[in-house]
Amino acid sequence: MEQEITTLISELQQHKPAACQRLLTEYGPMVFRMVQRIVTCREDAEEVYQDVFVKALRGIGGYDSRQATLSTWLGRIAYHESLNFVRDKKAAIVSIDERDLGLNTLEDSDDAPQDEETIQQLEQALAMLPPHEQAIVSMFYYDNMSLADIAYVTGSIISTVGSQLSRIRKKLYRIIKSR
């Protein structure tokens, strides 16, 4: 697998069309999911998706496998392109499918309800978060990314991401409890 990725990167640096197609086939769905969770309008998400791959193909010479996997590197580009788009267009943020978030992580109490009302409350609370916080929650719970990968994608350090995630959980809990 590692040799296949090395070969793919080499062929991408040589601008081989088959390598570009393979990159889109293998990593396109993951990139589009990340973009679409941050950018609400499908047409806008498709535009950002294209921008991500244009930027990736132009910058493939700067990819360093010692820093991140290819998918994490693409995720970083997708994350930043999506946030830039949202900031520029002031677009709304897609809410996350709460069933994938693990509602029990919001608070470790046994009285945390797991019903439809709580899911709706969580959806509303998530919509109130800034794009950066929504993206962190999405990457951790939906994409099952490690703190190290999220740190790379966001340009932070691992301990900062862990602290942010903890604060976001508490923030979501407070928002839900105050309603």
Coordinates of N, CA and C in Angstrom, one line a residue:
M1 N 0.8 -1.2 0.0 CA 0.0 0.0 0.0 C 0.9 1.3 0.0
E2 N 1.9 1.3 0.9 CA 2.8 2.4 0.9 C 3.5 2.7 -0.4
Q3 N 3.9 1.5 -1.0 CA 4.6 1.6 -2.3 C 3.6 2.2 -3.4
E4 N 2.3 1.8 -3.3 CA 1.4 2.3 -4.3 C 1.2 3.8 -4.1
I5 N 1.2 4.3 -2.9 CA 1.0 5.7 -2.7 C 2.2 6.5 -3.1
T6 N 3.4 5.9 -2.9 CA 4.6 6.5 -3.4 C 4.6 6.6 -4.9
T7 N 4.2 5.6 -5.5 CA 4.1 5.5 -7.0 C 3.1 6.6 -7.5
L8 N 1.9 6.6 -6.8 CA 0.9 7.6 -7.2 C 1.4 9.0 -7.1
I9 N 2.1 9.3 -6.0 CA 2.7 10.7 -5.8 C 3.7 11.0 -6.9
S10 N 4.5 10.1 -7.2 CA 5.5 10.2 -8.2 C 4.9 10.5 -9.6
E11 N 3.8 9.8 -9.9 CA 3.1 9.9 -11.1 C 2.3 11.3 -11.2
L12 N 1.8 11.7 -10.0 CA 1.1 13.0 -9.9 C 2.1 14.1 -10.2
Q13 N 3.3 14.0 -9.6 CA 4.4 15.0 -9.8 C 4.8 15.1 -11.3
Q14 N 4.6 14.0 -12.0 CA 4.9 13.9 -13.4 C 3.7 14.3 -14.3
H15 N 2.6 14.7 -13.6 CA 1.4 15.1 -14.3 C 0.8 14.1 -15.2
K16 N 0.8 12.9 -14.8 CA 0.2 11.8 -15.6 C -1.3 11.8 -15.3
P17 N -2.1 11.8 -16.4 CA -3.6 11.9 -16.3 C -4.1 10.7 -15.5
A18 N -3.6 9.5 -15.7 CA -4.1 8.3 -15.0 C -3.9 8.5 -13.5
A19 N -2.9 9.1 -13.1 CA -2.6 9.3 -11.7 C -3.6 10.3 -11.1
C20 N -3.9 11.3 -11.9 CA -4.9 12.3 -11.4 C -6.3 11.6 -11.3
Q21 N -6.7 10.8 -12.2 CA -7.9 10.1 -12.2 C -7.9 9.1 -10.9
R22 N -6.8 8.5 -10.7 CA -6.8 7.6 -9.5 C -6.9 8.3 -8.2
L23 N -6.3 9.5 -8.2 CA -6.4 10.4 -7.0 C -7.8 10.7 -6.7
L24 N -8.5 11.1 -7.8 CA -9.9 11.5 -7.6 C -10.8 10.3 -7.2
T25 N -10.5 9.2 -7.8 CA -11.3 8.0 -7.5 C -11.1 7.5 -6.1
E26 N -9.9 7.5 -5.7 CA -9.6 7.0 -4.3 C -9.8 7.9 -3.2
Y27 N -9.6 9.2 -3.4 CA -9.7 10.2 -2.3 C -10.9 11.2 -2.5
G28 N -11.5 11.2 -3.7 CA -12.6 12.1 -4.0 C -13.7 12.0 -3.0
P29 N -14.3 10.8 -2.7 CA -15.4 10.8 -1.8 C -15.1 11.3 -0.4
M30 N -14.0 11.0 0.1 CA -13.6 11.5 1.4 C -13.5 13.0 1.4
V31 N -12.9 13.5 0.4 CA -12.7 15.0 0.3 C -14.1 15.7 0.2
F32 N -14.9 15.1 -0.7 CA -16.2 15.7 -0.9 C -17.1 15.7 0.4
R33 N -17.0 14.6 1.2 CA -17.8 14.5 2.4 C -17.3 15.6 3.4
M34 N -16.0 15.8 3.5 CA -15.5 16.8 4.4 C -15.9 18.2 3.9
V35 N -15.8 18.5 2.6 CA -16.2 19.8 2.1 C -17.7 20.0 2.3
Q36 N -18.5 19.0 2.0 CA -20.0 19.1 2.1 C -20.5 19.3 3.5
R37 N -19.7 18.8 4.5 CA -20.2 19.1 5.9 C -19.9 20.5 6.3
I38 N -19.0 21.2 5.6 CA -18.7 22.6 6.0 C -19.4 23.6 5.1
V39 N -19.5 23.2 3.8 CA -20.2 24.1 2.8 C -21.6 23.6 2.5
T40 N -22.6 24.4 2.8 CA -24.0 23.9 2.7 C -24.5 23.6 1.3
C41 N -24.4 24.5 0.5 CA -24.9 24.4 -0.9 C -24.1 23.4 -1.7
R42 N -24.8 22.4 -2.3 CA -24.1 21.4 -3.0 C -23.3 21.9 -4.2
E43 N -23.9 22.9 -4.9 CA -23.1 23.5 -6.0 C -21.8 24.2 -5.5
D44 N -21.9 24.9 -4.4 CA -20.8 25.5 -3.8 C -19.8 24.5 -3.3
A45 N -20.3 23.4 -2.7 CA -19.4 22.3 -2.2 C -18.7 21.7 -3.4
E46 N -19.3 21.5 -4.6 CA -18.7 21.0 -5.8 C -17.6 21.9 -6.3
E47 N -17.8 23.2 -6.2 CA -16.8 24.2 -6.6 C -15.6 24.1 -5.7
V48 N -15.8 24.0 -4.4 CA -14.7 23.9 -3.4 C -14.0 22.6 -3.6
Y49 N -14.7 21.6 -3.8 CA -14.1 20.2 -4.1 C -13.1 20.3 -5.3
Q50 N -13.6 21.0 -6.3 CA -12.7 21.1 -7.5 C -11.5 22.0 -7.1
D51 N -11.7 23.0 -6.3 CA -10.6 23.9 -5.9 C -9.5 23.1 -5.1
V52 N -10.0 22.2 -4.3 CA -9.2 21.4 -3.4 C -8.2 20.5 -4.3
F53 N -8.8 19.9 -5.3 CA -7.9 19.0 -6.1 C -7.0 19.8 -7.0
V54 N -7.5 21.0 -7.5 CA -6.6 21.9 -8.3 C -5.4 22.3 -7.4
K55 N -5.7 22.7 -6.2 CA -4.6 23.1 -5.2 C -3.7 21.9 -4.9
A56 N -4.3 20.8 -4.7 CA -3.5 19.6 -4.4 C -2.6 19.2 -5.5
L57 N -3.1 19.2 -6.7 CA -2.3 18.8 -7.9 C -1.2 19.9 -8.1
R58 N -1.5 21.1 -7.9 CA -0.4 22.2 -8.0 C 0.6 22.1 -6.9
G59 N 0.2 21.6 -5.7 CA 1.1 21.6 -4.6 C 1.7 20.2 -4.3
I60 N 1.5 19.2 -5.1 CA 1.9 17.9 -4.8 C 3.4 17.8 -4.6
G61 N 4.1 18.6 -5.2 CA 5.6 18.6 -5.0 C 6.0 18.9 -3.5
G62 N 5.1 19.6 -2.8 CA 5.3 20.0 -1.4 C 4.8 19.0 -0.4
Y63 N 4.2 17.9 -0.9 CA 3.7 16.9 0.0 C 4.8 16.1 0.6
D64 N 4.8 15.9 1.9 CA 5.8 15.2 2.7 C 5.2 14.1 3.4
S65 N 5.4 12.9 3.0 CA 4.8 11.7 3.7 C 5.2 11.5 5.1
R66 N 6.3 12.2 5.5 CA 6.7 12.1 6.9 C 5.9 13.0 7.9
Q67 N 5.2 13.9 7.3 CA 4.3 14.8 8.1 C 2.9 14.3 8.2
A68 N 2.4 13.7 7.1 CA 1.0 13.2 7.2 C 0.8 12.2 6.0
T69 N -0.3 11.4 6.2 CA -0.7 10.5 5.1 C -1.3 11.4 4.0
L70 N -1.4 10.8 2.8 CA -1.9 11.6 1.7 C -3.4 12.0 1.9
S71 N -4.2 11.1 2.6 CA -5.6 11.5 2.9 C -5.6 12.6 3.9
T72 N -4.8 12.6 4.9 CA -4.8 13.7 5.9 C -4.3 15.0 5.2
W73 N -3.3 14.9 4.3 CA -2.8 16.1 3.6 C -4.0 16.7 2.8
L74 N -4.7 15.8 2.1 CA -5.8 16.3 1.3 C -6.9 16.8 2.2
G75 N -7.1 16.2 3.3 CA -8.1 16.7 4.3 C -7.8 18.1 4.8
R76 N -6.5 18.4 5.0 CA -6.0 19.7 5.4 C -6.4 20.7 4.3
I77 N -6.1 20.4 3.1 CA -6.4 21.3 2.0 C -8.0 21.5 1.9
A78 N -8.7 20.5 2.0 CA -10.2 20.5 2.0 C -10.7 21.4 3.1
Y79 N -10.2 21.2 4.3 CA -10.6 21.9 5.5 C -10.4 23.4 5.3
H80 N -9.2 23.8 4.9 CA -8.9 25.2 4.8 C -9.6 25.9 3.6
E81 N -9.7 25.1 2.5 CA -10.5 25.7 1.4 C -12.0 25.9 1.7
S82 N -12.5 24.9 2.5 CA -13.9 25.0 2.9 C -14.2 26.2 3.8
L83 N -13.3 26.3 4.8 CA -13.4 27.4 5.8 C -13.2 28.8 5.1
N84 N -12.3 28.8 4.2 CA -12.1 30.1 3.4 C -13.3 30.4 2.6
F85 N -13.9 29.4 2.0 CA -15.2 29.7 1.3 C -16.3 30.2 2.2
V86 N -16.4 29.5 3.3 CA -17.5 29.9 4.2 C -17.3 31.4 4.7
R87 N -16.0 31.7 5.1 CA -15.7 33.0 5.5 C -16.0 34.0 4.4
D88 N -15.6 33.7 3.2 CA -15.7 34.6 2.1 C -17.2 34.8 1.7
K89 N -17.9 33.8 1.7 CA -19.3 33.8 1.3 C -20.3 33.9 2.4
K90 N -19.8 33.8 3.7 CA -20.7 33.8 4.9 C -21.8 32.8 4.7
A91 N -21.4 31.6 4.2 CA -22.4 30.5 4.0 C -22.7 29.9 5.3
A92 N -23.9 29.3 5.3 CA -24.3 28.5 6.5 C -23.6 27.2 6.6
I93 N -23.5 26.5 7.7 CA -22.8 25.3 7.9 C -23.8 24.1 8.0
V94 N -23.4 23.1 7.3 CA -24.2 21.9 7.3 C -24.2 21.3 8.7
S95 N -25.3 20.9 9.2 CA -25.2 20.2 10.5 C -24.8 18.8 10.3
I96 N -24.3 18.2 11.3 CA -23.7 16.9 11.3 C -24.8 15.9 11.7
D97 N -24.7 14.7 11.1 CA -25.7 13.6 11.5 C -25.3 13.2 13.0
E98 N -26.2 13.6 13.9 CA -25.9 13.4 15.3 C -25.7 12.0 15.7
R99 N -26.4 11.1 15.0 CA -26.2 9.7 15.4 C -24.8 9.2 15.2
D100 N -24.0 9.9 14.4 CA -22.6 9.5 14.2 C -21.7 10.2 15.3
L101 N -22.3 11.1 16.1 CA -21.4 11.8 17.0 C -21.2 11.1 18.3
G102 N -22.0 10.1 18.7 CA -21.8 9.5 20.0 C -22.4 10.4 21.1
L103 N -23.7 10.5 21.2 CA -24.2 11.5 22.1 C -23.8 11.3 23.5
N104 N -23.4 10.1 23.9 CA -23.0 9.9 25.3 C -21.6 10.6 25.6
T105 N -20.9 11.1 24.6 CA -19.7 11.8 24.9 C -19.9 13.2 25.3
L106 N -21.1 13.7 25.2 CA -21.4 15.1 25.6 C -21.3 15.3 27.1
E107 N -21.7 14.3 27.8 CA -21.6 14.3 29.3 C -21.6 12.9 29.7
D108 N -20.8 12.6 30.7 CA -20.7 11.2 31.2 C -21.7 10.8 32.2
S109 N -22.8 11.5 32.3 CA -23.8 11.2 33.2 C -24.8 10.1 32.6
D110 N -25.4 9.3 33.5 CA -26.3 8.3 33.1 C -27.6 8.9 32.7
D111 N -27.9 10.1 33.1 CA -29.2 10.7 32.7 C -29.3 11.4 31.4
A112 N -28.2 11.2 30.6 CA -28.2 11.9 29.2 C -29.2 11.1 28.3
P113 N -30.3 11.8 28.0 CA -31.3 11.1 27.2 C -30.8 10.8 25.8
Q114 N -31.3 9.7 25.2 CA -30.9 9.3 23.9 C -32.0 9.3 22.9
D115 N -33.0 10.2 23.0 CA -34.2 10.2 22.2 C -34.1 11.2 21.1
E116 N -35.1 11.2 20.3 CA -35.2 12.1 19.1 C -35.1 13.6 19.5
E117 N -35.7 13.9 20.6 CA -35.6 15.3 21.1 C -34.2 15.7 21.4
T118 N -33.4 14.9 21.9 CA -32.0 15.2 22.2 C -31.2 15.3 20.9
I119 N -31.5 14.5 19.9 CA -30.9 14.6 18.6 C -31.2 15.9 18.0
Q120 N -32.4 16.4 18.1 CA -32.8 17.7 17.5 C -32.1 18.8 18.3
Q121 N -32.0 18.7 19.6 CA -31.4 19.7 20.4 C -29.9 19.8 20.0
L122 N -29.3 18.6 19.8 CA -27.9 18.6 19.5 C -27.7 19.2 18.1
E123 N -28.6 18.9 17.2 CA -28.5 19.5 15.8 C -28.6 21.0 15.9
Q124 N -29.5 21.5 16.7 CA -29.6 23.0 16.9 C -28.4 23.6 17.5
A125 N -27.8 22.9 18.5 CA -26.6 23.3 19.2 C -25.4 23.3 18.3
L126 N -25.3 22.3 17.5 CA -24.2 22.3 16.5 C -24.3 23.4 15.5
A127 N -25.5 23.7 15.1 CA -25.7 24.8 14.1 C -25.2 26.2 14.7
M128 N -25.2 26.3 16.0 CA -24.8 27.5 16.7 C -23.3 27.6 16.8
L129 N -22.6 26.6 16.6 CA -21.1 26.6 16.7 C -20.5 27.3 15.5
P130 N -19.3 27.9 15.7 CA -18.6 28.5 14.5 C -18.1 27.4 13.6
P131 N -17.8 27.7 12.3 CA -17.4 26.6 11.4 C -16.2 25.8 11.9
H132 N -15.3 26.5 12.5 CA -14.1 25.8 12.9 C -14.4 24.7 14.0
E133 N -15.3 25.0 14.9 CA -15.7 24.0 15.9 C -16.5 22.9 15.3
Q134 N -17.4 23.3 14.4 CA -18.2 22.2 13.7 C -17.3 21.2 13.0
A135 N -16.3 21.8 12.4 CA -15.3 21.0 11.6 C -14.6 20.0 12.5
I136 N -14.1 20.5 13.7 CA -13.4 19.6 14.6 C -14.3 18.5 15.1
V137 N -15.5 18.8 15.5 CA -16.5 17.8 15.9 C -16.7 16.8 14.8
S138 N -16.9 17.3 13.6 CA -17.1 16.4 12.4 C -15.9 15.5 12.2
M139 N -14.7 16.0 12.2 CA -13.5 15.2 11.9 C -13.3 14.1 13.0
F140 N -13.6 14.5 14.3 CA -13.3 13.6 15.4 C -14.4 12.5 15.4
Y141 N -15.7 12.9 15.4 CA -16.7 11.9 15.5 C -17.2 11.2 14.2
Y142 N -17.3 12.0 13.2 CA -17.8 11.5 11.9 C -16.7 10.8 11.1
D143 N -15.6 11.4 11.0 CA -14.5 10.9 10.2 C -13.5 10.0 11.0
N144 N -13.7 9.9 12.3 CA -12.9 9.1 13.2 C -11.4 9.4 13.1
M145 N -11.1 10.7 12.9 CA -9.7 11.1 12.8 C -9.1 11.2 14.2
S146 N -7.8 10.9 14.2 CA -7.1 11.0 15.5 C -6.9 12.5 15.8
L147 N -6.5 12.8 17.1 CA -6.2 14.2 17.4 C -5.0 14.7 16.7
A148 N -4.0 13.8 16.4 CA -2.9 14.2 15.7 C -3.2 14.6 14.2
D149 N -4.1 13.8 13.6 CA -4.5 14.1 12.2 C -5.3 15.4 12.2
I150 N -6.2 15.6 13.2 CA -7.0 16.9 13.2 C -6.0 18.0 13.4
A151 N -5.0 17.9 14.3 CA -4.0 18.9 14.5 C -3.3 19.3 13.2
Y152 N -2.9 18.3 12.5 CA -2.3 18.5 11.2 C -3.2 19.3 10.2
V153 N -4.5 18.8 10.1 CA -5.4 19.4 9.2 C -5.7 20.9 9.6
T154 N -5.8 21.1 10.9 CA -6.1 22.5 11.3 C -4.9 23.4 11.5
G155 N -3.8 22.8 11.5 CA -2.5 23.6 11.7 C -2.3 23.9 13.2
S156 N -2.8 23.0 14.0 CA -2.7 23.2 15.5 C -1.7 22.2 16.0
I157 N -1.7 22.1 17.4 CA -1.0 21.1 18.0 C -2.0 20.1 18.7
I158 N -1.5 18.9 19.0 CA -2.4 17.9 19.5 C -3.1 18.3 20.8
S159 N -2.4 18.9 21.7 CA -3.0 19.2 23.0 C -4.0 20.3 22.8
T160 N -3.8 21.2 21.8 CA -4.8 22.3 21.6 C -6.1 21.7 21.0
V161 N -6.0 20.7 20.1 CA -7.1 20.1 19.6 C -7.9 19.3 20.7
G162 N -7.2 18.6 21.5 CA -7.8 17.9 22.6 C -8.6 18.9 23.5
S163 N -8.0 20.0 23.8 CA -8.6 21.1 24.7 C -9.8 21.6 24.0
Q164 N -9.7 21.9 22.7 CA -10.8 22.5 21.9 C -12.0 21.5 21.9
L165 N -11.7 20.2 21.7 CA -12.7 19.2 21.6 C -13.5 19.1 23.0
S166 N -12.7 19.2 24.1 CA -13.3 19.2 25.4 C -14.2 20.4 25.6
R167 N -13.7 21.6 25.3 CA -14.5 22.8 25.4 C -15.8 22.7 24.5
I168 N -15.6 22.2 23.3 CA -16.8 22.1 22.4 C -17.8 21.2 23.0
R169 N -17.4 20.1 23.5 CA -18.4 19.1 24.2 C -19.1 19.8 25.3
K170 N -18.4 20.5 26.1 CA -19.0 21.2 27.3 C -19.9 22.3 26.8
K171 N -19.5 23.0 25.7 CA -20.3 24.1 25.1 C -21.6 23.5 24.6
L172 N -21.5 22.4 23.9 CA -22.7 21.8 23.4 C -23.7 21.3 24.5
Y173 N -23.1 20.8 25.5 CA -23.9 20.3 26.7 C -24.6 21.5 27.3
R174 N -23.9 22.6 27.5 CA -24.5 23.8 28.1 C -25.6 24.4 27.2
I175 N -25.4 24.4 25.9 CA -26.4 24.9 25.0 C -27.7 24.1 25.1
I176 N -27.5 22.8 25.1 CA -28.6 21.8 25.2 C -29.3 22.0 26.5
K177 N -28.6 22.1 27.6 CA -29.2 22.2 28.9 C -29.9 23.5 29.2
S178 N -29.5 24.5 28.5 CA -30.1 25.9 28.7 C -31.4 26.0 27.9
R179 N -31.7 25.1 27.0 CA -32.9 25.2 26.2 C -34.1 24.6 26.8

